[in-house]
DNA sequence: CTGTTAGCGCCTTCAG
DNA sequence: CTGAAGGCGCTAACAG
């Protein structure tokens, strides 16, 4: 870890000047093919790699980004992060992880810390309560996930499309009494948009709407399913897989098995525990990919903040 | 993000020399109280924070560590990482995340990458197949989690104690036909040690041992439970919560409800889905904490590689 | 095309 | 106790 070579060494070893080595290193034009090859040979031979810190000091960028997840054990966020990591590595960025635990205060603290560390960019998994002005300083180097805000880059799921797809499927199967278990409107995407999509479909097809919006937690699903079940109910849509997990536990306990469950989010756990549930994949993997790509483009100044929506795929 | 202040600015603003500012920054002795206060005042006033890269360049350490998890969605590893992150932040270390997906090749690649980046240390969640010689170069700055290897620092769970505690509990409840669902011996800790602890208990108390070691996956638990159920079986121990999840799905489907389940690993998901299962907490949270602490001590040269074992807590 | 010359922000002698 | 000078590894002008 100690006596690593420097460009100076490489220069000496290949009989050229430091700057030539630097040019080769950065694939700059204006180096003869012969010289380049020679220098590259020496580099490989010694397994040379330039000092990050030194480059950072000159270039202002240390090629570090942060990913702030809400919870490390969020099934959906995991899927997104899983595709994000390789994408960052590929471009030479080191992703550091932080957990917000759905606390705006933690987000603030983390962002403060990141700013002091002069980090290149941030992917933030959004949740309700985050105020835009906290994010302001990051406008140019932030990608919001699962949430959008005007002026900020974001990668969102197609909340409306996802719900509509599920409803459509159930409708085609003949269901006419479909209940809904969701999240309060204070959560704009998972809460409001999905619920409204449900209501819209019901209205359009003249179906009775029976809904409850307890929250994101499994236990809330478990506790509240009963409240949306009527004697006519034949199907139930859950806004998230977590809610569906809670709901189905209740249904199982009550031995209610004449109900078609459907939910947004086809995580592996869900697929395994309840393959009978109709799910729609909001495209977590794709979202992770896009978020990383977008952030990198922004960092390199090759893109303005864009708002991306991932199409949902029924599965 | 652009024109941050430097110690030079602070020096000018407080009417001292750069070196004095540097001394204050590093809490070095040999600065008069008055000067120190003045400089500190200016620093706070301007929210000054020194450039990481510049310090790194001089000091060799950029205060970055890596955490290599096997899978981002591992419930147990998540719990450990959750306590690790704050511990690292507190000491000024940035933890970057990597996923090995149980592939030794990925581990190699990641470690190579980390070495090139001149990182300070690594926490590696071990699994079977990792060869010691790959880790050799990291001997001084690596902490192995959930696995041990001679010469390396490690934080392990008390596999034997955990199983014994579960067996003891079941035994006290009157169970005499306890089956076991585990992991192959190629996995030394979760596989071999736990299984042997089971066998030892059976032998000591003269119980019949009925076991199968399918693997780590939920589906394997699901597929293999049947093979360890005899007409006499009244209890079943699973080596991991994941296996237990798979097993209990099968039992539920078969409407087998006269079986006491027990498992190592009391993750929140487990607690929620199956509160009736007897679990023992291997101390994931504590392990994360200790791993971070140990790594930091090693980096600072304040500790040799130690092998730590976390006591299991029945819950 | 290539080498030389300055720094980037910080820490570390070495003189005052 | 404090300031000035030098250098860490690299990039970016500027000369050849």
Coordinates of N, CA, C and O in Angstrom, one line a residue, chain A residues 1-2 4 47-57 60 62-64 71-75 78-79 81-82 85 89 92-99 101 110 113-120 137-138 141 218-220 222 245-246 249 252-253 255 257 268-269 272-276, chain B residues 1-2 4 47-57 60 62-64 71-75 78-79 81-82 85 89 92-99 101 110 113-120 137-138 141 218-220 222 245-246 249 252-253 255 257 268-269 272-276:
Chain A
X1 N 0.8 -1.2 0.0 CA 0.0 0.0 0.0 C 0.9 1.3 0.0 O 0.4 2.4 -0.2
X2 N 2.2 1.1 0.2 CA 3.0 2.3 0.4 C 3.7 2.8 -0.8 O 3.2 3.8 -1.4
X4 N 3.8 3.1 -4.0 CA 3.2 3.0 -5.3 C 4.0 3.8 -6.3 O 4.6 4.8 -5.9
X47 N 1.7 -2.5 -13.4 CA 0.3 -2.4 -12.8 C 0.1 -1.0 -12.2 O -0.4 -0.9 -11.1
X48 N 0.5 0.0 -13.0 CA 0.4 1.3 -12.5 C -1.1 1.8 -12.5 O -1.8 1.5 -13.4
X49 N -1.4 2.5 -11.5 CA -2.7 3.2 -11.5 C -2.6 4.6 -10.8 O -1.9 4.6 -9.7
X50 N -3.1 5.6 -11.4 CA -2.8 7.0 -10.9 C -3.5 7.2 -9.5 O -4.4 6.5 -9.2
X51 N -2.9 8.1 -8.8 CA -3.5 8.4 -7.4 C -4.8 9.2 -7.6 O -4.8 10.2 -8.2
X52 N -5.8 8.6 -7.0 CA -7.1 9.3 -7.1 C -7.1 10.7 -6.5 O -7.6 11.6 -7.0
X53 N -6.4 10.7 -5.3 CA -6.5 12.0 -4.6 C -5.8 13.1 -5.3 O -6.2 14.2 -5.4
X54 N -4.7 12.7 -5.9 CA -3.9 13.8 -6.7 C -4.8 14.3 -7.9 O -4.9 15.5 -8.1
X55 N -5.4 13.3 -8.5 CA -6.3 13.8 -9.7 C -7.4 14.6 -9.1 O -7.8 15.7 -9.7
X56 N -8.0 14.1 -8.0 CA -9.1 14.8 -7.5 C -8.7 16.3 -7.2 O -9.5 17.2 -7.5
X57 N -7.6 16.4 -6.6 CA -7.1 17.8 -6.2 C -7.0 18.7 -7.4 O -7.4 19.8 -7.3
X60 N -10.9 18.7 -9.2 CA -12.1 19.0 -8.4 C -13.1 17.9 -8.2 O -14.0 18.0 -7.5
X62 N -13.6 13.9 -7.2 CA -12.9 12.7 -6.7 C -13.7 11.4 -7.1 O -13.4 10.3 -6.6
X63 N -14.6 11.6 -8.0 CA -15.4 10.5 -8.5 C -16.0 9.6 -7.4 O -15.8 8.4 -7.4
X64 N -16.7 10.3 -6.6 CA -17.4 9.6 -5.5 C -18.9 10.1 -5.6 O -19.1 11.3 -5.7
X71 N -34.3 2.8 3.5 CA -34.0 1.7 4.4 C -33.2 0.7 3.6 O -33.5 0.3 2.5
X72 N -32.1 0.2 4.2 CA -31.3 -0.8 3.6 C -32.1 -2.0 3.3 O -31.7 -2.7 2.3
X73 N -33.1 -2.3 4.1 CA -33.8 -3.5 3.8 C -35.1 -3.3 3.0 O -36.0 -4.1 3.0
X74 N -35.2 -2.2 2.3 CA -36.3 -2.0 1.4 C -36.1 -2.9 0.2 O -35.1 -2.9 -0.5
X75 N -37.1 -3.8 0.0 CA -36.9 -4.8 -1.1 C -36.8 -4.1 -2.5 O -36.0 -4.4 -3.3
X78 N -33.6 -2.1 -2.9 CA -32.5 -3.0 -3.1 C -32.3 -3.3 -4.6 O -31.2 -3.4 -5.2
X79 N -33.4 -3.6 -5.2 CA -33.4 -4.0 -6.6 C -32.8 -2.9 -7.5 O -32.1 -3.1 -8.4
X81 N -30.8 -0.4 -6.4 CA -29.4 -0.2 -6.1 C -28.5 -1.3 -6.7 O -27.4 -1.1 -7.2
X82 N -29.1 -2.5 -6.8 CA -28.3 -3.6 -7.4 C -27.9 -3.3 -8.8 O -26.8 -3.8 -9.2
X85 N -25.1 0.0 -8.7 CA -23.7 -0.2 -8.3 C -22.8 -0.5 -9.5 O -21.8 0.3 -9.8
X89 N -19.6 1.7 -11.0 CA -18.3 1.2 -11.0 C -17.7 1.3 -12.4 O -16.5 1.6 -12.6
X92 N -16.1 4.3 -13.1 CA -15.1 4.8 -12.2 C -15.6 5.5 -11.0 O -14.8 6.2 -10.3
X93 N -16.8 5.5 -10.7 CA -17.3 6.2 -9.6 C -17.5 5.2 -8.4 O -17.9 4.1 -8.5
X94 N -17.1 5.7 -7.2 CA -17.3 4.9 -6.0 C -18.6 5.4 -5.3 O -18.7 6.5 -5.0
X95 N -19.5 4.4 -5.2 CA -20.8 4.8 -4.5 C -20.7 4.6 -3.0 O -20.5 3.5 -2.6
X96 N -20.9 5.6 -2.2 CA -21.0 5.4 -0.8 C -22.5 5.4 -0.4 O -23.3 6.0 -1.0
X97 N -22.8 4.6 0.6 CA -24.2 4.4 1.0 C -24.6 5.1 2.2 O -23.8 5.1 3.2
X98 N -25.8 5.6 2.2 CA -26.3 6.2 3.4 C -27.8 5.8 3.6 O -28.4 5.4 2.6
X99 N -28.2 5.8 4.8 CA -29.6 5.4 5.1 C -30.3 6.5 5.7 O -29.9 7.1 6.7
X101 N -33.7 6.4 6.7 CA -34.7 5.9 7.6 C -36.0 6.8 7.6 O -36.6 7.0 8.6
X110 N -27.0 14.1 6.2 CA -26.2 13.4 5.2 C -25.8 14.3 4.1 O -24.6 14.3 3.7
X113 N -23.0 16.6 5.2 CA -21.8 15.8 5.2 C -21.2 15.7 3.8 O -20.0 15.9 3.6
X114 N -22.1 15.3 2.9 CA -21.6 15.1 1.5 C -21.1 16.4 0.9 O -20.1 16.4 0.1
X115 N -21.7 17.5 1.2 CA -21.3 18.7 0.7 C -19.9 19.1 1.2 O -19.0 19.5 0.4
X116 N -19.7 18.9 2.4 CA -18.4 19.1 3.0 C -17.3 18.3 2.4 O -16.2 18.7 2.2
X117 N -17.7 17.1 2.0 CA -16.8 16.2 1.4 C -16.6 16.4 -0.1 O -15.9 15.7 -0.7
X118 N -17.4 17.3 -0.6 CA -17.2 17.7 -1.9 C -17.5 16.5 -2.9 O -16.7 16.3 -3.8
X119 N -18.5 15.9 -2.7 CA -18.9 14.7 -3.4 C -19.4 15.1 -4.8 O -19.9 16.2 -5.0
X120 N -19.4 14.2 -5.8 CA -19.8 14.5 -7.1 C -21.3 14.6 -7.4 O -21.8 15.4 -8.1
X137 N -29.2 23.2 -3.2 CA -27.8 23.2 -3.5 C -27.4 22.1 -4.4 O -26.3 22.2 -5.0
X138 N -28.2 21.0 -4.5 CA -27.8 19.9 -5.3 C -28.4 19.8 -6.6 O -28.3 18.8 -7.3
X141 N -26.6 18.1 -9.3 CA -25.9 16.9 -9.2 C -26.7 15.9 -8.3 O -26.2 15.2 -7.5
X218 N -45.9 -3.3 6.6 CA -46.5 -4.6 6.5 C -47.7 -4.7 7.5 O -48.8 -5.2 7.2
X219 N -47.4 -4.3 8.7 CA -48.4 -4.4 9.8 C -49.6 -3.6 9.4 O -50.7 -4.0 9.8
X220 N -49.4 -2.5 8.8 CA -50.6 -1.7 8.4 C -51.5 -2.4 7.4 O -52.7 -2.3 7.5
X222 N -51.7 -5.6 7.2 CA -52.3 -6.7 8.0 C -53.5 -6.2 8.8 O -54.6 -6.8 8.7
X245 N -47.9 -8.3 1.4 CA -47.4 -9.3 2.3 C -48.2 -9.3 3.6 O -48.6 -10.3 4.1
X246 N -48.4 -8.1 4.1 CA -49.2 -8.0 5.3 C -50.6 -8.4 5.1 O -51.2 -9.2 5.9
X249 N -51.0 -12.2 4.8 CA -50.9 -12.9 6.0 C -52.2 -13.0 6.8 O -52.7 -14.0 7.3
X252 N -54.6 -15.3 5.0 CA -54.2 -16.7 5.2 C -54.8 -17.1 6.6 O -55.4 -18.2 6.7
X253 N -54.5 -16.3 7.5 CA -55.0 -16.6 8.9 C -56.5 -16.8 9.0 O -57.0 -17.6 9.7
X255 N -58.2 -17.8 6.6 CA -58.6 -18.8 5.7 C -59.5 -18.2 4.5 O -60.4 -18.9 4.1
X257 N -59.6 -17.6 0.9 CA -58.8 -17.9 -0.2 C -59.6 -17.7 -1.5 O -59.2 -18.2 -2.6
X268 N -38.4 -10.7 -5.5 CA -38.2 -12.1 -5.4 C -38.9 -12.7 -4.3 O -39.5 -13.8 -4.4
X269 N -38.9 -12.0 -3.1 CA -39.5 -12.5 -1.9 C -41.0 -12.8 -2.2 O -41.6 -13.8 -1.9
X272 N -41.8 -15.6 -4.5 CA -41.6 -16.9 -3.8 C -42.7 -17.2 -2.8 O -43.4 -18.3 -2.9
X273 N -43.0 -16.3 -2.0 CA -44.0 -16.5 -0.9 C -45.4 -16.6 -1.5 O -46.2 -17.4 -1.1
X274 N -45.7 -15.7 -2.5 CA -47.0 -15.7 -3.1 C -47.1 -15.6 -4.6 O -47.4 -14.6 -5.1
X275 N -46.7 -16.7 -5.2 CA -46.7 -16.7 -6.7 C -48.1 -16.5 -7.3 O -48.2 -16.2 -8.4
X276 N -49.1 -16.8 -6.4 CA -50.4 -16.6 -7.0 C -50.9 -15.2 -7.1 O -51.9 -14.9 -7.7
Chain B
X1 N -20.1 24.5 -4.9 CA -19.2 23.5 -5.0 C -17.8 24.0 -5.6 O -16.9 23.2 -5.6
X2 N -17.8 25.3 -6.0 CA -16.6 25.7 -6.7 C -15.6 26.3 -5.8 O -14.6 25.7 -5.4
X4 N -14.5 26.9 -2.8 CA -14.4 26.6 -1.4 C -13.1 27.3 -0.8 O -12.2 27.6 -1.5
X47 N -17.8 28.1 7.9 CA -18.1 26.7 7.6 C -17.0 26.0 6.8 O -17.2 25.3 5.9
X48 N -15.8 26.3 7.2 CA -14.7 25.7 6.5 C -14.5 24.2 6.8 O -14.7 23.8 7.9
X49 N -14.2 23.5 5.8 CA -13.8 22.1 6.0 C -12.7 21.8 5.0 O -12.8 22.2 3.8
X50 N -11.6 21.2 5.5 CA -10.4 21.0 4.6 C -10.7 20.0 3.5 O -11.6 19.2 3.6
X51 N -10.0 20.1 2.5 CA -10.1 19.3 1.3 C -9.6 17.9 1.6 O -8.5 17.7 2.0
X52 N -10.5 16.9 1.4 CA -10.2 15.5 1.7 C -9.0 15.1 0.8 O -8.1 14.5 1.2
X53 N -9.1 15.4 -0.5 CA -8.1 14.9 -1.4 C -6.8 15.4 -1.1 O -5.8 14.7 -1.2
X54 N -6.7 16.7 -0.7 CA -5.4 17.3 -0.4 C -4.8 16.6 0.8 O -3.6 16.2 0.8
X55 N -5.6 16.3 1.8 CA -5.1 15.6 3.0 C -4.7 14.2 2.6 O -3.6 13.7 3.0
X56 N -5.5 13.6 1.8 CA -5.3 12.2 1.4 C -3.9 12.1 0.7 O -3.1 11.3 1.0
X57 N -3.7 13.1 -0.1 CA -2.4 13.1 -0.9 C -1.2 13.1 0.0 O -0.2 12.5 -0.2
X60 N -1.7 9.8 2.8 CA -1.8 8.4 2.3 C -3.2 7.8 2.5 O -3.5 6.8 2.0
X62 N -7.3 8.2 2.5 CA -8.4 9.1 2.1 C -9.7 8.8 2.9 O -10.7 9.2 2.6
X63 N -9.5 8.0 4.0 CA -10.6 7.7 4.9 C -11.8 7.1 4.1 O -12.9 7.6 4.3
X64 N -11.5 6.1 3.4 CA -12.6 5.4 2.7 C -12.5 3.9 3.0 O -11.4 3.4 2.9
X71 N -25.1 -10.2 -0.6 CA -26.3 -9.8 -1.4 C -26.9 -8.6 -0.7 O -27.1 -8.6 0.5
X72 N -27.2 -7.6 -1.4 CA -27.8 -6.4 -0.8 C -29.1 -6.7 -0.1 O -29.5 -6.0 0.8
X73 N -29.8 -7.8 -0.6 CA -31.1 -8.1 0.0 C -31.0 -9.2 1.1 O -32.0 -9.8 1.4
X74 N -29.8 -9.4 1.6 CA -29.7 -10.4 2.7 C -30.2 -9.7 3.9 O -29.7 -8.7 4.3
X75 N -31.2 -10.3 4.5 CA -31.8 -9.7 5.7 C -30.8 -9.6 6.8 O -30.7 -8.6 7.5
X78 N -28.0 -7.0 6.1 CA -28.6 -5.7 6.2 C -28.5 -5.1 7.7 O -28.2 -4.0 7.9
X79 N -28.9 -6.0 8.6 CA -28.9 -5.6 10.0 C -27.5 -5.2 10.5 O -27.3 -4.3 11.2
X81 N -25.0 -4.2 8.5 CA -24.6 -3.0 7.8 C -25.2 -1.8 8.4 O -24.6 -0.7 8.5
X82 N -26.5 -1.9 8.8 CA -27.2 -0.8 9.4 C -26.5 -0.2 10.6 O -26.6 1.0 10.8
X85 N -22.7 1.5 9.3 CA -22.6 2.8 8.6 C -22.4 3.9 9.6 O -21.5 4.7 9.4
X89 N -19.2 6.6 9.8 CA -19.4 8.0 9.6 C -18.9 8.8 10.8 O -18.2 9.8 10.7
X92 N -15.5 9.5 10.6 CA -15.0 10.2 9.4 C -14.7 9.3 8.2 O -14.1 9.8 7.2
X93 N -15.1 8.1 8.2 CA -14.9 7.2 7.1 C -16.1 7.1 6.2 O -17.2 7.1 6.7
X94 N -15.8 7.1 4.9 CA -16.9 7.0 3.9 C -16.9 5.5 3.5 O -16.0 5.0 3.0
X95 N -18.1 4.9 3.7 CA -18.1 3.4 3.4 C -18.7 3.3 2.0 O -19.8 3.7 1.7
X96 N -18.0 2.7 1.1 CA -18.5 2.4 -0.2 C -19.0 0.9 -0.2 O -18.4 0.1 0.4
X97 N -20.0 0.7 -1.0 CA -20.7 -0.6 -1.0 C -20.4 -1.4 -2.2 O -20.4 -0.9 -3.3
X98 N -20.2 -2.7 -2.0 CA -20.1 -3.6 -3.2 C -20.9 -4.9 -2.9 O -21.1 -5.2 -1.7
X99 N -21.2 -5.6 -3.9 CA -22.0 -6.8 -3.8 C -21.2 -7.9 -4.4 O -20.8 -7.8 -5.6
X101 N -22.4 -11.2 -4.5 CA -23.3 -12.2 -5.1 C -22.7 -13.6 -4.9 O -22.9 -14.5 -5.8
X110 N -13.4 -7.0 -7.0 CA -13.7 -5.8 -6.2 C -12.4 -5.5 -5.4 O -12.0 -4.3 -5.3
X113 N -9.9 -3.7 -7.5 CA -10.4 -2.4 -7.7 C -10.0 -1.5 -6.5 O -9.5 -0.4 -6.6
X114 N -10.3 -2.1 -5.3 CA -10.1 -1.3 -4.1 C -8.6 -1.1 -3.8 O -8.2 0.0 -3.3
X115 N -7.8 -2.1 -4.2 CA -6.4 -1.9 -4.0 C -5.9 -0.8 -4.9 O -5.1 0.1 -4.4
X116 N -6.3 -0.8 -6.1 CA -5.9 0.3 -7.0 C -6.3 1.6 -6.5 O -5.7 2.6 -6.7
X117 N -7.5 1.7 -5.8 CA -7.9 2.9 -5.3 C -7.3 3.3 -4.0 O -7.7 4.3 -3.4
X118 N -6.5 2.4 -3.5 CA -5.8 2.7 -2.3 C -6.7 3.0 -1.1 O -6.6 4.0 -0.4
X119 N -7.7 2.1 -0.9 CA -8.6 2.3 0.1 C -8.1 1.9 1.5 O -7.1 1.2 1.6
X120 N -8.7 2.4 2.5 CA -8.1 2.1 3.9 C -8.4 0.8 4.4 O -7.6 0.2 5.2
X137 N -3.2 -9.9 0.8 CA -2.7 -8.5 0.8 C -3.5 -7.6 1.7 O -3.0 -6.5 2.0
X138 N -4.6 -8.1 2.2 CA -5.4 -7.2 3.0 C -5.4 -7.6 4.5 O -6.1 -7.0 5.3
X141 N -5.8 -4.9 7.0 CA -6.9 -3.9 6.9 C -8.2 -4.6 6.4 O -8.9 -4.0 5.6
X218 N -34.4 -20.0 0.2 CA -35.7 -20.2 0.6 C -36.4 -21.4 0.0 O -37.0 -22.3 0.6
X219 N -36.2 -21.5 -1.3 CA -36.8 -22.6 -2.1 C -36.2 -23.9 -1.6 O -37.0 -24.9 -1.6
X220 N -35.0 -23.9 -1.3 CA -34.4 -25.2 -0.8 C -35.0 -25.6 0.5 O -35.3 -26.8 0.7
X222 N -38.1 -24.9 1.4 CA -39.4 -25.3 0.9 C -39.4 -26.8 0.4 O -40.2 -27.6 0.8
X245 N -38.3 -19.6 6.5 CA -39.4 -18.9 5.7 C -39.8 -19.9 4.6 O -41.1 -20.1 4.4
X246 N -38.9 -20.6 4.0 CA -39.3 -21.6 3.0 C -40.0 -22.7 3.6 O -41.0 -23.2 3.1
X249 N -43.6 -22.0 4.7 CA -44.5 -21.9 3.6 C -45.0 -23.3 3.2 O -46.2 -23.5 3.0
X252 N -47.4 -24.5 5.9 CA -48.7 -23.8 5.8 C -49.5 -24.4 4.7 O -50.7 -24.7 4.9
X253 N -48.9 -24.6 3.6 CA -49.6 -25.2 2.5 C -50.2 -26.6 2.8 O -51.3 -27.0 2.4
X255 N -50.9 -27.5 5.6 CA -51.8 -27.4 6.8 C -51.2 -28.2 8.0 O -51.9 -28.8 8.8
X257 N -49.8 -27.9 11.3 CA -49.6 -26.8 12.3 C -49.3 -27.4 13.7 O -49.4 -26.6 14.7
X268 N -36.7 -8.7 11.3 CA -38.0 -8.1 11.4 C -39.1 -8.8 10.6 O -40.2 -9.0 11.0
X269 N -38.7 -9.2 9.4 CA -39.6 -9.9 8.5 C -40.1 -11.1 9.1 O -41.3 -11.5 9.1
X272 N -42.4 -10.6 11.9 CA -43.8 -10.2 11.5 C -44.5 -11.4 10.9 O -45.7 -11.7 11.3
X273 N -43.9 -12.1 10.0 CA -44.6 -13.1 9.3 C -44.9 -14.3 10.2 O -45.9 -15.0 10.1
X274 N -43.9 -14.6 11.0 CA -44.1 -15.8 11.9 C -43.6 -15.6 13.3 O -42.6 -16.1 13.8
X275 N -44.4 -14.8 14.0 CA -44.1 -14.5 15.4 C -44.1 -15.8 16.3 O -43.5 -15.8 17.4
X276 N -44.7 -16.8 15.8 CA -44.8 -18.1 16.6 C -43.5 -18.9 16.5 O -43.3 -19.8 17.3

